[in-house]
Coordinates of C-alpha atoms in Angstrom, one line a residue:
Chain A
X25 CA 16.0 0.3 -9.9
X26 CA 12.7 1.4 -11.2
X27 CA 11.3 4.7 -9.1
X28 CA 8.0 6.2 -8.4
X29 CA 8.1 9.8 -7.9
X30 CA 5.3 11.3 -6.5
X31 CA 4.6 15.6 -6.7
X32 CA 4.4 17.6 -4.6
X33 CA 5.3 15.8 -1.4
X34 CA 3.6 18.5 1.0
X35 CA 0.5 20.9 0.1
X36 CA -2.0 23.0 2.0
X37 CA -4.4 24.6 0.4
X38 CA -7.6 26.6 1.2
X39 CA -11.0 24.8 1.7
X40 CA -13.0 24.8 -1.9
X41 CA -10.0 24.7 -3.8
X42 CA -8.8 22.3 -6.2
X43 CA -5.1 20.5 -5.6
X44 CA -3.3 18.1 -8.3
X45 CA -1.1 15.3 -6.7
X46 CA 1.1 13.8 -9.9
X47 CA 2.6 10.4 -9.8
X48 CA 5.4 9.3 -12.5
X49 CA 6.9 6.1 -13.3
X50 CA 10.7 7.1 -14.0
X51 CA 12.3 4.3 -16.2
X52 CA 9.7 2.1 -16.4
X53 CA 6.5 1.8 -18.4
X54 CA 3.1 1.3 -16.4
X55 CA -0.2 0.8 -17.8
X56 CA -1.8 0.7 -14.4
X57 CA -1.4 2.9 -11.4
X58 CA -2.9 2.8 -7.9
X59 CA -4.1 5.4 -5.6
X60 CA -4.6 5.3 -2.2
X61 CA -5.3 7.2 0.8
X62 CA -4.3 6.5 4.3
X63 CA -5.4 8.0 7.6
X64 CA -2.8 8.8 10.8
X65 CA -1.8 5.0 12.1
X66 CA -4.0 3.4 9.3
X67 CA -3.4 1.4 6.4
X68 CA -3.8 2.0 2.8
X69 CA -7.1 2.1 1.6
X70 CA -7.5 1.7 -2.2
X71 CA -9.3 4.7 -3.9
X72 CA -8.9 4.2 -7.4
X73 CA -7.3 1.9 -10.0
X74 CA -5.7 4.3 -12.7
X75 CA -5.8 2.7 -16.8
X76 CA -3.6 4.3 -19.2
X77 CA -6.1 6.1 -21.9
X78 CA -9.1 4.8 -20.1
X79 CA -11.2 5.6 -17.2
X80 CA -9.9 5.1 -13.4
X81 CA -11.8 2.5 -11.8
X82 CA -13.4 3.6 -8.4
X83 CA -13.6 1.5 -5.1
X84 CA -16.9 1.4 -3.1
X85 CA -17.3 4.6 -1.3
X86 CA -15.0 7.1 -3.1
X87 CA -16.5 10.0 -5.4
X88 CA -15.5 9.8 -8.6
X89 CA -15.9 13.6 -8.9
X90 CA -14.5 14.9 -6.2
X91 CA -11.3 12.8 -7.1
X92 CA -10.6 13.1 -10.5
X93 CA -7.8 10.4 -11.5
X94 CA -6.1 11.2 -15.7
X95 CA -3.8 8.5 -16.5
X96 CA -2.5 10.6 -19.9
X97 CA 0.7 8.9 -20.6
X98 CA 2.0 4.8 -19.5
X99 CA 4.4 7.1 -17.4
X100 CA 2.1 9.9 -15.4
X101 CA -1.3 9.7 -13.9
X102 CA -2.6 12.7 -11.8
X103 CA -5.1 13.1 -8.8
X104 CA -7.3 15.8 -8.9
X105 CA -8.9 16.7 -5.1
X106 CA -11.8 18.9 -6.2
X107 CA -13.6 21.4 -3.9
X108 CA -10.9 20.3 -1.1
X109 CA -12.9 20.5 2.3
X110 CA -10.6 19.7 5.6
X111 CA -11.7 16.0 5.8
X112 CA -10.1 15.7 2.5
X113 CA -7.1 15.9 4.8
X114 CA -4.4 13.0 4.4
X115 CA -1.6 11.1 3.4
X116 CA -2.0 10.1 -0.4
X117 CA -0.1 7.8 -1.8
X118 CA 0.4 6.3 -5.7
X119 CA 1.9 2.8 -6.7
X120 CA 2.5 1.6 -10.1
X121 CA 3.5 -1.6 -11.8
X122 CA 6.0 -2.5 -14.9
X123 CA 4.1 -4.4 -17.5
X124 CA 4.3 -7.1 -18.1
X125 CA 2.3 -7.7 -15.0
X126 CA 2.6 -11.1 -13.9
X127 CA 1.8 -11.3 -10.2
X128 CA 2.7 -15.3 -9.8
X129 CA 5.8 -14.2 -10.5
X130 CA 7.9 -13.9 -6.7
X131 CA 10.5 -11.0 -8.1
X132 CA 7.5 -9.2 -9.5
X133 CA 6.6 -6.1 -7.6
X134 CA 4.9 -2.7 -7.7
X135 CA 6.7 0.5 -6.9
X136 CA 5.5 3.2 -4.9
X137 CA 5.8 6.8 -4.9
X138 CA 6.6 8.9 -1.7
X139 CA 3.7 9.9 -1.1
X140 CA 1.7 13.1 0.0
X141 CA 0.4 15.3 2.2
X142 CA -2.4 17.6 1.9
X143 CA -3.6 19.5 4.5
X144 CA -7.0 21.6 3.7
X145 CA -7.5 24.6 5.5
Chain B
X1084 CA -14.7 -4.1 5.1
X1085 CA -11.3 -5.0 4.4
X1086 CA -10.5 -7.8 1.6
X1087 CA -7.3 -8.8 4.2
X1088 CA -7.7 -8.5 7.8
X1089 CA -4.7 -8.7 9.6
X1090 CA -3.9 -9.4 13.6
X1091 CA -3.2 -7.9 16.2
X1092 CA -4.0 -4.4 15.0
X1093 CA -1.3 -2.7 17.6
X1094 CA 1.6 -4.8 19.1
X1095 CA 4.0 -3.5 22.0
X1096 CA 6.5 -5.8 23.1
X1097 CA 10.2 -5.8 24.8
X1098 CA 13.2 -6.2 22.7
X1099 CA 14.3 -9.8 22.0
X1100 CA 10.6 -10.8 22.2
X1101 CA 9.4 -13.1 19.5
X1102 CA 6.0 -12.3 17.9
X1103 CA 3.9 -12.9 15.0
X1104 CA 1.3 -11.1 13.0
X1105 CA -1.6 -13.0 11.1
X1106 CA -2.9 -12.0 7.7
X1107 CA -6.6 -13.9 6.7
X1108 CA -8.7 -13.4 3.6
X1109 CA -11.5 -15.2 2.5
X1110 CA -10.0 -15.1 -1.0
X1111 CA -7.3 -17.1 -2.8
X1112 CA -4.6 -14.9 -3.9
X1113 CA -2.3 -15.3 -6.7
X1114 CA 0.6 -14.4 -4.2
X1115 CA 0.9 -11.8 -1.2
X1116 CA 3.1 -9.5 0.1
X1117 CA 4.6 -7.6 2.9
X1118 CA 5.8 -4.3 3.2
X1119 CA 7.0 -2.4 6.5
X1120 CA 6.2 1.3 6.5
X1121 CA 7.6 4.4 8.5
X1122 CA 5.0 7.3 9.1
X1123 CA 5.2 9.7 6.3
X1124 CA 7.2 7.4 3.8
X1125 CA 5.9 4.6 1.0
X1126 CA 5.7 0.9 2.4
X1127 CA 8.9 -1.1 2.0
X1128 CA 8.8 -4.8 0.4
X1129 CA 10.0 -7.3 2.4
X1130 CA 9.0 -10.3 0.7
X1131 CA 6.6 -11.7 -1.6
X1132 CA 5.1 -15.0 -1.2
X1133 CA 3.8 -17.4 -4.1
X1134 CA 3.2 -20.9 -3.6
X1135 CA 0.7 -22.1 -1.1
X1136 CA 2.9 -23.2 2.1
X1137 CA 5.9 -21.6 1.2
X1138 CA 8.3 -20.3 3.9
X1139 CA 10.8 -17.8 3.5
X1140 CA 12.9 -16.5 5.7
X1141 CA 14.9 -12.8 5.9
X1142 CA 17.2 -12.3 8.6
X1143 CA 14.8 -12.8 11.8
X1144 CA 11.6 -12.3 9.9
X1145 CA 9.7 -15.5 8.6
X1146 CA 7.3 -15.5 6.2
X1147 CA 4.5 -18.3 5.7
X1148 CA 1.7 -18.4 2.8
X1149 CA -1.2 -20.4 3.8
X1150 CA -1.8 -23.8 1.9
X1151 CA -5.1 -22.4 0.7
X1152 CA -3.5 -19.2 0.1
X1153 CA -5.5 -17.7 1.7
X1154 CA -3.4 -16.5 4.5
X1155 CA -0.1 -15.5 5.4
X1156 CA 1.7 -14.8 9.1
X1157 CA 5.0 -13.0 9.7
X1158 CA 7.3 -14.0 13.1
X1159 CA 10.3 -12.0 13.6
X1160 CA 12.3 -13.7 16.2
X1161 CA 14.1 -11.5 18.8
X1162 CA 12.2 -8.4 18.3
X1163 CA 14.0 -5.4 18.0
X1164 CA 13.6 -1.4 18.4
X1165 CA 14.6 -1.2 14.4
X1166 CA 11.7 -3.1 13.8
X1167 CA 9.6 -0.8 15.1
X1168 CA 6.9 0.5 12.3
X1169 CA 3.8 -0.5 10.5
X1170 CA 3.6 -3.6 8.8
X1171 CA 1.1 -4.5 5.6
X1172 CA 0.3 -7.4 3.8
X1173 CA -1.1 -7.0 0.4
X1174 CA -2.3 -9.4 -2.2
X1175 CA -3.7 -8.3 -6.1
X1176 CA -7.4 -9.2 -5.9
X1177 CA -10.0 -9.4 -8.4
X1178 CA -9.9 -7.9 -11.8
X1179 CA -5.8 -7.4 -10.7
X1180 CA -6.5 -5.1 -8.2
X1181 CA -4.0 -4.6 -5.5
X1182 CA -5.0 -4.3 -1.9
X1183 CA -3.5 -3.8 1.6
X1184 CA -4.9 -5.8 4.8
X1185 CA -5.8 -3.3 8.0
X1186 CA -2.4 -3.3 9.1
X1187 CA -0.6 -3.9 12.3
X1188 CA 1.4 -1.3 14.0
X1189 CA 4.5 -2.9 16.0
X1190 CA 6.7 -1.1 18.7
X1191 CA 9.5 -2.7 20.2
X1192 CA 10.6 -1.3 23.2
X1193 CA 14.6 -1.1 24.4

């Protein structure tokens, strides 16, 4: 079956650094990928909507330049967590979808990846 | 502000308990899902949901889109300690967006 995989699954890094979370679709073409964040016993808050060979769309609330979202190839988009400060701390995780997209469609789905952790110190 | 709220937030019950958990939007969705999730992993899909009043059933889990679709509730029947976990609708929202509700978090005791 198709497979997000999601790199590196655990990070800690030093406060003001810079960490790259990458998320590749496997077998499968995806024009759009999905990035979210979630919190300890929280749900998954949208971040950003990534388009292959355009710019990420940004939800209410998140800096666009503090997380940096590239979506190269129709198989890798990356998240870039600029000047990392400790509240940056969480559980990020990416989804993408095959195209055609057809969400009517009940066997129609989005994969996810495994997620990550980043812990800023 | 969350595009799908979902209730109760946290539910605690005894095994072979029967509950359900409620998932509202003001918005019409194309279709919704669920997914279960385990603390450090990706959500799961249970089941996705398409046609306003559809019921679908897996196991001792019930699913039930809203005529308006609008909504969506889950009942398990006979809750239990395996169904423990966090449990997420979702629904693709405007300009194909896709979206989780708040979540509920569900422990089944033994």
């Amino acid at each position: 079956g198709a497979v997000v995989s999601q790199h590196p699954s655990r990070v800690i890094c030093k406060s003001g650094t810079s960490v790259k979370i990458e998320c590749r679709s496997l077998d499968f073409q995806a024009t759009t990928m999905f990035w979210y964040r979630q919190f300890p016993k929280q749900s998954l808050m949208l971040m950003a909507t990534s388009n292959e060979g355009s710019k990420a769309t940004y939800e209410q609330g998140v800096e666009k330049d503090k997380f940096l979202i590239n979506h190269a190839s129709l198989t890798l988009s990356t998240l870039t967590v600029t000047s990392a400060h400790p509240e940056d701390s969480s559980f990020y995780i990416c989804s993408a979808r095959e195209n055609p997209w057809t969400p009517q469609v009940s066997g129609n789905t989005i994969y996810f990846g495994e997620g990550s952790w980043l812990t800023v110190v | 502000t969350q595009l799908l709220e979902q209730s109760p937030q946290f539910l605690s019950i005894q095994e072979g308990e029967n509950l359900t958990v409620y998932c509202n939007s003001s918005s019409v969705f194309s279709s919704l899902q669920w997914y279960r999730q385990e603390p450090g992993e990706g959500p799961v899909l249970l089941v996705t949901v398409v046609t306003g009043g559809e019921v679908k059933k897996l196991k001792r889990l019930t699913f039930q889109f809203g005529d308006a679709r609008k909504d969506s509730s889950l009942h398990i029947t006979a809750a239990q300690p395996g169904d423990t976990g966090l449990y997420l609708c979702a629904g693709v929202g405007r300009v194909n967006k896709f979206y989780f509700g708040s979540g509920t978090k569900l422990n089944v005791k033994p």
